[in-house]
């Protein structure tokens, strides 16, 4: 919201400056120069039906002008109807659609058409068309269906308050929508759902929400967009009633949580039935193949998560987990039962698959890992010669993964790239510590077609080198034809630091044996210590 206010003030101050300049009647040679702005020019000139949009002619040397709006637009300030000769007008549109607003200008002399024009044109009259997109308010139609055991779509549910459609625990409801008004975000939420909030990707036809908690549950849907700001919220009270199930309870996931082990079951577990003696944990670590480690820590206590009763928490006897461990959990059938009175079957050596999320160290360094405070000058070419000079980079505002910017890279046909982050000619560094293991990664969005890529030693890739050439040398990305395009995905590599020191990356792109350009975006660089068993 602060940014919007800033842009609006900038627009107003620009107009005031030009207005004052016109009134001053300064004795300078007046150069005819076309400059046209709108209050929504940073937002693709999108407005909502009935919303305001301002148009400003701040050109120099204008003798006369005429704004012309289409039939569904009206000037509400700076004139009326569909035409005006004022330098600033405010308009409204009464119907959704894409419209052309035309400005005809007559100048005192030949006019510079654009801000980067080096010479004036050979005309004193210009027509400019501004395309305005007018959006409806967001309005949605929702559907909910049962999901059949084979995963197919089942019967449709009536969406109404207090419907209390009965659903056996651990089953799914399939949710879908249609909407007008171009929503940018779709979210479904229910306190009975698992997870209790689901973001619906705009390209997905539906999402499935699992219900495991017994009871009656509400469902909420929110569709919104940032600009022009709007939202559609639909709420259904007590839509789903989860009832006991006779189906077997399953163990869906084993994960770490702050050195505790969590067991995620398909249904809620009765806290009165958990017993530490029924569980066993084995830890193996084969990092040192000559001296493998096997530990069998005692399970000191077992509890059910107070906020999510499908999760059972195992606390060990002080034994710490490390990311290079293989952790196995077993359960000998005992008293463990679900809240709907179904006993859990035993299981043996189920592998822990998810350790605690690693913590990115970049935000606490001078390294701009998300490119928000970076410009191209911070990534200078390192003068390696051909083919490493065959690239273009820019700060991209259209395709960031997070924030407002990403780094756009164009590896030219048979080209390459070598850059490093710098400030004032000095490398922007970050620390790595002796003997530590790290995960390095970034998010990449590939725009180019990946067919006909070279392979083997001629493969196109992205490599990184420590700028002091003392290691590590990383190859997070080798471009292959089966990579996703048109979406963000994560690439990473684990490395051992060796000597502790401050380093930065030389970022090398390689496309020498590919006859087509490779265009991609980088964002959200990641560096985290990976805990390993000493």
Coordinates of C-alpha atoms in Angstrom, one line a residue:
X1 CA 0.0 0.0 0.0
X2 CA 2.9 2.4 0.7
X3 CA 4.2 1.8 -2.8
X4 CA 0.8 2.7 -4.3
X5 CA 0.6 5.9 -2.3
X6 CA 4.2 6.8 -3.5
X7 CA 3.3 6.2 -7.1
X8 CA 0.2 8.3 -6.8
X9 CA 2.1 11.1 -5.1
X10 CA 4.8 10.9 -7.8
X11 CA 2.1 11.2 -10.5
X12 CA 0.5 14.2 -8.8
X13 CA 3.9 15.9 -8.1
X14 CA 4.9 15.4 -11.8
X15 CA 1.7 17.1 -12.9
X16 CA 2.1 20.0 -10.4
X17 CA 5.7 20.5 -11.5
X18 CA 4.7 20.8 -15.1
X19 CA 1.7 23.0 -14.3
X20 CA 3.9 25.4 -12.3
X21 CA 6.5 25.4 -15.1
X22 CA 3.8 26.4 -17.6
X23 CA 2.7 29.3 -15.3
X24 CA 6.3 30.6 -14.8
X25 CA 6.6 31.6 -18.5
X26 CA 10.4 31.1 -18.3
X27 CA 12.5 32.6 -21.1
X28 CA 13.9 29.3 -22.5
X29 CA 13.8 27.7 -25.9
X30 CA 10.7 25.4 -25.8
X31 CA 11.5 22.0 -27.2
X32 CA 8.5 20.0 -28.3
X33 CA 8.6 16.6 -26.5
X34 CA 5.9 14.0 -26.0
X35 CA 5.5 12.7 -22.4
X36 CA 2.2 11.0 -21.4
X37 CA 1.5 9.4 -18.1
X38 CA -1.4 7.6 -16.3
X39 CA -2.1 6.9 -12.7
X40 CA -2.0 3.2 -13.4
X41 CA 0.9 3.0 -15.8
X42 CA 2.9 0.8 -13.4
X43 CA 0.0 -1.6 -13.2
X44 CA -0.7 -2.2 -16.9
X45 CA -3.4 0.5 -16.9
X46 CA -5.9 -1.9 -15.3
X47 CA -8.9 -0.5 -13.4
X48 CA -12.1 -1.9 -12.0
X49 CA -15.5 -1.1 -13.5
X50 CA -16.5 2.3 -12.0
X51 CA -13.0 2.9 -10.8
X52 CA -11.0 6.1 -11.6
X53 CA -8.0 6.4 -13.8
X54 CA -6.1 9.6 -14.5
X55 CA -4.4 10.6 -17.8
X56 CA -1.8 13.3 -17.9
X57 CA -0.3 15.1 -20.9
X58 CA 3.0 16.6 -19.5
X59 CA 4.5 17.1 -23.0
X60 CA 6.4 20.3 -23.8
X61 CA 5.4 22.5 -26.7
X62 CA 1.8 21.5 -27.0
X63 CA -0.5 24.0 -28.8
X64 CA -3.6 21.9 -28.5
X65 CA -4.8 18.5 -27.5
X66 CA -7.9 16.3 -27.6
X67 CA -8.5 13.3 -25.5
X68 CA -11.0 10.9 -26.9
X69 CA -12.6 8.1 -24.9
X70 CA -14.7 5.1 -26.2
X71 CA -18.4 4.8 -25.7
X72 CA -18.2 3.0 -22.3
X73 CA -15.8 5.6 -20.8
X74 CA -16.7 9.0 -19.4
X75 CA -14.6 11.9 -18.3
X76 CA -15.5 12.9 -14.7
X77 CA -12.9 15.5 -14.0
X78 CA -11.1 17.8 -16.5
X79 CA -14.1 17.8 -18.8
X80 CA -17.2 15.6 -19.5
X81 CA -18.5 13.1 -22.0
X82 CA -15.9 11.4 -24.2
X83 CA -13.6 14.3 -25.2
X84 CA -11.5 17.0 -23.4
X85 CA -8.7 19.4 -24.2
X86 CA -7.4 19.6 -20.6
X87 CA -3.9 18.4 -19.8
X88 CA -5.1 16.2 -17.0
X89 CA -8.4 14.2 -17.0
X90 CA -10.0 11.6 -14.8
X91 CA -12.1 8.9 -16.4
X92 CA -14.4 6.0 -15.4
X93 CA -15.5 3.0 -17.4
X94 CA -18.9 1.4 -16.9
X95 CA -18.3 -2.0 -18.5
X96 CA -15.5 -4.6 -18.4
X97 CA -13.3 -4.8 -21.5
X98 CA -10.2 -3.6 -23.3
X99 CA -10.4 0.0 -24.5
X100 CA -8.4 2.5 -26.5
X101 CA -8.0 6.0 -25.1
X102 CA -6.6 8.3 -27.9
X103 CA -4.7 11.6 -27.4
X104 CA -4.3 13.8 -30.4
X105 CA -1.6 16.5 -29.9
X106 CA -0.5 19.5 -32.1
X107 CA 2.9 20.9 -31.2
X108 CA 4.6 24.2 -31.8
X109 CA 7.4 22.5 -33.6
X110 CA 8.7 19.1 -34.8
X111 CA 8.4 16.8 -31.8
X112 CA 10.6 14.3 -30.1
X113 CA 8.4 11.2 -30.0
X114 CA 9.9 9.4 -27.0
X115 CA 12.2 10.1 -24.1
X116 CA 15.0 8.2 -25.9
X117 CA 14.5 10.0 -29.2
X118 CA 17.8 11.6 -30.4
X119 CA 16.1 13.7 -33.1
X120 CA 12.7 15.3 -33.6
X121 CA 10.3 13.7 -36.0
X122 CA 9.2 15.5 -39.2
X123 CA 5.7 16.2 -37.9
X124 CA 4.0 18.5 -35.5
X125 CA 0.9 16.3 -34.9
X126 CA 0.9 13.0 -33.0
X127 CA -1.8 10.5 -32.1
X128 CA -1.2 8.3 -29.0
X129 CA -3.3 5.3 -28.1
X130 CA -3.3 4.2 -24.4
X131 CA -4.8 0.7 -23.9
X132 CA -6.9 0.4 -20.7
X133 CA -8.1 -2.9 -19.3
X134 CA -11.3 -2.6 -17.3
X135 CA -12.0 -5.6 -15.0
X136 CA -15.2 -6.7 -13.4
X137 CA -15.4 -7.1 -9.6
X138 CA -14.3 -10.6 -8.7
X139 CA -17.3 -12.9 -8.6
X140 CA -17.0 -16.7 -8.2
X141 CA -19.1 -19.8 -8.6
X142 CA -17.9 -22.8 -6.4
X143 CA -18.4 -26.5 -6.6
X144 CA -17.5 -29.3 -4.2
X145 CA -17.5 -33.0 -4.9
X146 CA -16.7 -36.2 -3.0
X147 CA -13.6 -38.1 -4.2
X148 CA -14.1 -41.7 -5.0
X149 CA -11.6 -44.4 -3.7
X150 CA -10.0 -44.6 -7.1
X151 CA -9.3 -40.8 -7.1
X152 CA -12.1 -39.9 -9.6
X153 CA -14.6 -37.2 -9.0
X154 CA -17.7 -38.3 -7.1
X155 CA -21.1 -36.8 -6.4
X156 CA -21.5 -33.1 -6.1
X157 CA -22.3 -31.5 -2.7
X158 CA -24.8 -28.8 -2.1
X159 CA -22.9 -25.7 -0.9
X160 CA -25.1 -24.3 1.9
X161 CA -24.8 -23.4 5.6
X162 CA -25.5 -26.3 8.0
X163 CA -25.5 -28.9 5.2
X164 CA -23.3 -31.1 7.3
X165 CA -22.5 -33.5 4.5
X166 CA -21.2 -36.7 6.2
X167 CA -17.7 -37.7 5.3
X168 CA -15.7 -40.6 6.7
X169 CA -12.5 -39.5 8.4
X170 CA -9.4 -39.5 6.1
X171 CA -11.4 -38.8 3.0
X172 CA -11.2 -35.9 0.6
X173 CA -13.4 -33.2 -0.8
X174 CA -12.6 -31.9 -4.3
X175 CA -13.0 -28.1 -4.6
X176 CA -13.2 -26.1 -7.8
X177 CA -14.3 -22.7 -8.9
X178 CA -14.9 -20.4 -11.9
X179 CA -14.5 -16.7 -11.5
X180 CA -14.6 -13.4 -13.4
X181 CA -12.5 -10.4 -12.6
X182 CA -9.1 -12.0 -13.0
X183 CA -8.3 -13.0 -9.4
X184 CA -4.6 -13.5 -8.7
X185 CA -4.9 -15.6 -5.6
X186 CA -7.3 -18.4 -4.7
X187 CA -7.3 -19.8 -1.1
X188 CA -9.5 -22.4 0.5
X189 CA -9.5 -22.9 4.3
X190 CA -11.2 -25.1 6.9
X191 CA -10.2 -25.8 10.4
X192 CA -11.1 -29.4 9.8
X193 CA -8.9 -29.7 6.7
X194 CA -5.4 -31.1 6.4
X195 CA -3.8 -28.8 5.6
X196 CA -6.3 -26.2 6.9
X197 CA -5.4 -23.8 4.1
X198 CA -4.8 -24.6 0.5
X199 CA -3.6 -22.2 -2.2
X200 CA -5.3 -23.0 -5.5
X201 CA -2.9 -22.5 -8.4
X202 CA -4.7 -20.7 -11.2
X203 CA -3.7 -23.3 -13.7
X204 CA -5.2 -26.2 -11.7
X205 CA -8.8 -27.4 -12.3
X206 CA -9.4 -28.4 -8.7
X207 CA -7.7 -29.0 -5.3
X208 CA -8.4 -31.8 -2.9
X209 CA -8.8 -31.1 0.9
X210 CA -8.5 -34.0 3.3
X211 CA -10.7 -34.2 6.4
X212 CA -9.5 -36.3 9.4
X213 CA -10.8 -34.5 12.5
X214 CA -14.2 -35.7 13.8
X215 CA -16.8 -32.9 13.9
X216 CA -18.6 -30.4 11.8
X217 CA -16.5 -27.9 9.8
X218 CA -16.9 -24.7 8.0
X219 CA -15.4 -23.9 4.6
X220 CA -14.1 -20.5 3.4
X221 CA -13.0 -19.4 -0.1
X222 CA -11.2 -16.2 -0.8
X223 CA -10.3 -14.9 -4.3
X224 CA -8.4 -11.6 -4.5
X225 CA -6.1 -9.5 -6.7
X226 CA -3.6 -6.8 -5.8
X227 CA -4.4 -4.2 -8.5
X228 CA -7.1 -3.1 -8.9
X229 CA -7.7 -4.2 -5.4
X230 CA -10.7 -6.5 -4.9
X231 CA -11.7 -9.7 -3.2
X232 CA -14.6 -12.2 -3.2
X233 CA -15.1 -14.2 0.0
X234 CA -17.6 -17.0 0.4
X235 CA -18.2 -18.8 3.7
X236 CA -20.2 -21.9 4.4
X237 CA -20.9 -22.8 8.0
X238 CA -20.9 -26.5 9.1
X239 CA -20.6 -27.7 5.5
X240 CA -18.8 -31.0 6.2
X241 CA -19.4 -33.4 9.1
X242 CA -16.6 -35.9 9.6
X243 CA -17.7 -39.2 11.0
X244 CA -15.8 -42.3 12.2
X245 CA -14.3 -44.6 9.6
X246 CA -13.8 -48.4 9.7
X247 CA -10.9 -48.1 7.1
X248 CA -7.4 -48.9 8.4
X249 CA -5.4 -46.1 9.8
X250 CA -2.2 -45.4 7.9
X251 CA 1.1 -43.7 8.7
X252 CA 1.5 -41.1 6.1
X253 CA 4.8 -39.3 7.0
X254 CA 7.7 -39.4 9.4
X255 CA 9.5 -36.0 9.9
X256 CA 11.8 -34.1 12.3
X257 CA 10.6 -31.2 14.3
X258 CA 13.3 -29.5 16.5
X259 CA 15.0 -32.8 17.3
X260 CA 11.6 -34.5 17.9
X261 CA 10.2 -37.1 15.6
X262 CA 6.7 -36.6 14.3
X263 CA 4.5 -39.4 13.0
X264 CA 1.6 -38.2 10.8
X265 CA -1.3 -40.6 10.7
X266 CA -4.3 -40.6 8.4
X267 CA -6.7 -39.9 11.3
X268 CA -6.7 -38.4 14.7
X269 CA -5.0 -40.4 17.4
X270 CA -6.5 -40.8 20.9
X271 CA -3.9 -39.3 23.3
X272 CA -4.8 -41.8 26.0
X273 CA -3.6 -44.7 23.9
X274 CA 0.0 -43.7 23.2
X275 CA 2.8 -45.6 25.0
X276 CA 6.5 -44.9 24.6
X277 CA 7.4 -48.6 25.1
X278 CA 5.5 -49.5 21.9
X279 CA 7.9 -47.4 19.7
X280 CA 11.5 -48.0 18.7
X281 CA 14.0 -45.8 16.8
X282 CA 17.2 -46.7 15.0
X283 CA 19.7 -44.2 13.6
X284 CA 22.3 -45.2 11.0
X285 CA 25.0 -43.0 9.6
X286 CA 27.3 -44.4 6.9
X287 CA 29.1 -41.1 6.0
X288 CA 32.4 -42.7 7.2
X289 CA 32.1 -46.0 5.4
X290 CA 35.0 -47.4 7.4
X291 CA 33.3 -46.5 10.7
X292 CA 29.5 -46.8 10.3
X293 CA 27.4 -45.6 13.2
X294 CA 24.3 -47.4 14.5
X295 CA 22.4 -45.9 17.4
X296 CA 19.2 -47.2 19.2
X297 CA 18.1 -44.3 21.4
X298 CA 15.4 -44.8 23.9
X299 CA 12.0 -43.2 23.2
X300 CA 11.7 -41.1 26.4
X301 CA 8.1 -39.9 25.9
X302 CA 5.2 -40.0 23.4
X303 CA 2.4 -37.4 23.0
X304 CA -0.3 -36.3 20.6
X305 CA 0.1 -32.8 19.1
X306 CA -2.3 -30.5 20.9
X307 CA -3.0 -28.6 17.7
X308 CA -3.1 -31.4 15.2
X309 CA -4.3 -34.7 16.7
X310 CA -3.2 -36.7 13.6
X311 CA 0.4 -36.2 14.7
X312 CA 2.2 -38.3 17.3
X313 CA 5.4 -36.8 18.7
X314 CA 8.3 -39.0 19.9
X315 CA 10.9 -37.4 22.2
X316 CA 14.3 -39.2 22.4
X317 CA 16.6 -39.6 25.3
X318 CA 18.7 -36.5 24.3
X319 CA 20.1 -38.0 21.1
X320 CA 20.4 -35.4 18.4
X321 CA 19.3 -36.0 14.8
X322 CA 21.6 -34.9 11.9
X323 CA 20.7 -34.4 8.3
X324 CA 23.0 -37.1 7.1
X325 CA 21.4 -39.7 9.4
X326 CA 19.0 -42.4 8.3
X327 CA 16.3 -42.5 11.0
X328 CA 14.0 -45.5 11.2
X329 CA 10.9 -45.8 13.3
X330 CA 9.0 -49.0 14.3
X331 CA 5.8 -49.6 16.2
X332 CA 4.8 -52.9 17.9
X333 CA 1.0 -53.2 18.0
X334 CA -0.2 -52.1 21.3
X335 CA -3.0 -49.8 22.5
X336 CA -2.6 -47.1 19.8
X337 CA -6.0 -46.2 18.5
X338 CA -7.7 -43.4 16.6
X339 CA -10.4 -41.2 18.1
X340 CA -12.9 -43.2 16.1
X341 CA -11.8 -46.4 17.8
X342 CA -9.7 -48.0 15.0
X343 CA -6.5 -49.7 16.2
X344 CA -3.2 -48.9 14.4
X345 CA -1.4 -51.8 12.8
X346 CA 2.3 -52.2 13.5
X347 CA 5.0 -51.0 11.2
X348 CA 8.8 -51.6 11.0
X349 CA 11.7 -49.4 9.9
X350 CA 9.7 -46.5 8.4
X351 CA 12.2 -44.0 7.2
X352 CA 12.2 -40.4 8.4
X353 CA 12.0 -38.4 5.1
X354 CA 11.9 -34.7 6.2
X355 CA 14.3 -33.0 8.5
X356 CA 13.8 -29.5 9.9
X357 CA 13.9 -26.7 7.3
X358 CA 17.4 -25.3 6.8
X359 CA 18.0 -21.6 7.7
X360 CA 19.2 -19.4 4.8
X361 CA 22.3 -17.4 6.0
X362 CA 22.2 -14.9 3.1
X363 CA 19.7 -12.5 4.7
X364 CA 22.3 -11.9 7.5
X365 CA 25.0 -11.0 5.0
X366 CA 25.7 -8.2 2.4
X367 CA 24.9 -10.7 -0.4
X368 CA 21.6 -9.6 -2.1
X369 CA 20.2 -13.1 -2.5
X370 CA 16.8 -12.0 -3.9
X371 CA 18.1 -9.1 -6.2
X372 CA 15.8 -6.6 -4.5
X373 CA 18.6 -4.0 -4.0
X374 CA 20.7 -5.0 -6.9
X375 CA 21.2 -3.6 -10.4
X376 CA 23.2 -4.8 -13.4
X377 CA 26.3 -2.9 -12.4
X378 CA 26.6 -5.2 -9.3
X379 CA 27.2 -8.2 -11.7
X380 CA 30.0 -7.0 -13.9
X381 CA 31.5 -9.2 -16.7
X382 CA 34.9 -10.8 -15.6
X383 CA 36.7 -10.3 -18.9
X384 CA 37.3 -14.0 -19.8
X385 CA 37.0 -13.4 -23.5
X386 CA 34.9 -15.4 -25.9
X387 CA 32.5 -17.3 -25.5
X388 CA 32.1 -15.9 -22.0
X389 CA 31.1 -12.5 -23.3
X390 CA 28.1 -13.8 -25.1
X391 CA 25.4 -12.9 -22.7
X392 CA 22.9 -10.2 -21.6
X393 CA 21.6 -9.6 -18.1
X394 CA 19.0 -7.3 -16.7
X395 CA 16.9 -6.8 -13.6
X396 CA 13.4 -8.2 -14.4
X397 CA 10.2 -6.7 -12.9
X398 CA 7.8 -9.0 -14.7
X399 CA 8.8 -12.5 -13.5
X400 CA 10.0 -12.4 -9.9
X401 CA 9.5 -15.4 -7.7
X402 CA 9.3 -13.3 -4.6
X403 CA 9.6 -9.6 -4.1
X404 CA 9.8 -7.3 -7.1
X405 CA 12.9 -8.3 -9.0
X406 CA 14.7 -11.3 -10.5
X407 CA 17.8 -11.6 -12.5
X408 CA 17.1 -12.2 -16.2
X409 CA 19.9 -14.0 -18.1
X410 CA 20.1 -14.4 -21.9
X411 CA 22.9 -16.8 -22.9
X412 CA 23.3 -15.9 -26.6
X413 CA 23.6 -18.7 -29.2
X414 CA 27.0 -20.3 -28.8
X415 CA 27.7 -17.9 -26.0
X416 CA 28.4 -17.9 -22.3
X417 CA 28.6 -15.7 -19.2
X418 CA 31.0 -15.0 -16.3
X419 CA 30.0 -12.5 -13.7
X420 CA 30.3 -12.0 -9.9
X421 CA 28.5 -9.8 -7.4
X422 CA 30.4 -6.6 -6.6
X423 CA 30.0 -3.3 -5.0
X424 CA 32.5 -0.5 -5.7
X425 CA 34.7 -3.0 -7.6
X426 CA 35.0 -5.3 -4.6
X427 CA 33.4 -8.7 -4.3
X428 CA 30.3 -8.9 -2.1
X429 CA 31.2 -11.8 0.2
X430 CA 29.6 -14.1 2.7
X431 CA 31.3 -16.4 5.3
X432 CA 31.7 -20.2 5.2
X433 CA 33.1 -22.0 8.2
X434 CA 35.9 -24.7 8.4
X435 CA 34.6 -28.2 8.3
X436 CA 30.9 -27.3 7.7
X437 CA 28.7 -28.8 5.1
X438 CA 26.3 -26.4 3.2
X439 CA 23.4 -26.6 0.8
X440 CA 23.6 -24.0 -2.0
X441 CA 20.6 -23.4 -4.2
X442 CA 18.5 -21.0 -6.2
X443 CA 15.2 -20.8 -8.0
X444 CA 15.2 -20.8 -11.8
X445 CA 12.5 -20.0 -14.4
X446 CA 13.3 -21.1 -17.9
X447 CA 11.7 -19.2 -20.7
X448 CA 13.4 -20.8 -23.7
X449 CA 12.4 -24.0 -25.6
X450 CA 14.7 -26.8 -24.5
X451 CA 14.5 -29.0 -27.5
X452 CA 17.7 -29.9 -29.4
X453 CA 20.0 -29.2 -26.5
X454 CA 23.5 -30.5 -26.6
X455 CA 24.4 -33.4 -24.2
X456 CA 27.4 -34.8 -22.5
X457 CA 30.5 -32.6 -22.2
X458 CA 28.8 -30.1 -24.5
X459 CA 25.8 -29.6 -22.3
X460 CA 24.7 -26.1 -21.5
X461 CA 24.9 -25.5 -17.7
X462 CA 25.3 -23.0 -14.8
X463 CA 28.4 -23.4 -12.7
X464 CA 29.6 -21.5 -9.7
X465 CA 33.2 -21.1 -8.4
X466 CA 34.5 -19.6 -5.2
X467 CA 36.1 -16.4 -6.4
X468 CA 39.4 -17.3 -4.7
X469 CA 39.5 -20.6 -6.7
X470 CA 39.9 -22.6 -3.5
X471 CA 36.6 -24.5 -3.9
X472 CA 33.9 -25.3 -3.9
X473 CA 33.1 -25.7 -7.6
X474 CA 29.3 -26.3 -8.1
X475 CA 27.1 -27.3 -11.1
X476 CA 23.6 -26.8 -9.7
X477 CA 22.0 -26.8 -13.2
X478 CA 22.6 -28.8 -16.4
X479 CA 20.0 -27.9 -19.0
X480 CA 18.1 -30.9 -20.3
X481 CA 15.1 -31.3 -22.5
X482 CA 12.9 -32.7 -19.7
X483 CA 13.2 -29.7 -17.5
X484 CA 10.1 -27.7 -16.8
X485 CA 9.7 -24.4 -18.6
X486 CA 7.4 -21.4 -17.7
X487 CA 7.5 -22.1 -14.0
X488 CA 9.8 -21.7 -11.0
X489 CA 11.7 -24.7 -9.7
X490 CA 14.5 -25.2 -7.2
X491 CA 18.1 -26.3 -8.0
X492 CA 20.6 -27.1 -5.3
X493 CA 23.8 -28.9 -4.4
X494 CA 25.5 -29.9 -1.2
X495 CA 29.2 -29.0 -0.6
X496 CA 31.8 -29.2 2.1
X497 CA 33.4 -25.8 2.9
X498 CA 37.0 -26.9 3.4
X499 CA 38.8 -23.8 4.9
X500 CA 36.7 -21.2 6.5
X501 CA 36.8 -17.8 4.9
X502 CA 34.8 -15.1 3.2
X503 CA 33.9 -15.9 -0.4
X504 CA 31.6 -14.9 -3.2
X505 CA 30.5 -16.8 -6.4
X506 CA 31.8 -16.5 -9.9
X507 CA 28.6 -17.3 -11.8
X508 CA 29.3 -19.0 -15.1
X509 CA 26.8 -19.8 -17.8
X510 CA 27.8 -22.1 -20.6
X511 CA 26.0 -22.3 -24.0
X512 CA 28.9 -22.7 -26.4
X513 CA 27.6 -25.7 -28.3
X514 CA 24.0 -24.7 -28.5
X515 CA 22.9 -22.8 -31.6
X516 CA 19.9 -21.2 -29.8
X517 CA 19.7 -18.7 -27.0
X518 CA 18.9 -19.8 -23.5
X519 CA 16.8 -17.3 -21.6
X520 CA 16.1 -17.9 -17.9
X521 CA 15.5 -16.0 -14.6
X522 CA 17.2 -16.5 -11.2
X523 CA 15.8 -15.6 -7.8
X524 CA 16.0 -16.4 -4.1
X525 CA 19.6 -17.7 -3.7
X526 CA 19.9 -20.0 -0.7
X527 CA 22.8 -21.0 1.5
X528 CA 22.4 -23.0 4.7
X529 CA 24.5 -25.1 7.0
X530 CA 23.5 -28.7 6.8
X531 CA 23.9 -30.4 10.2
X532 CA 26.0 -33.5 9.9
X533 CA 27.0 -36.0 12.5
X534 CA 30.5 -35.3 14.0

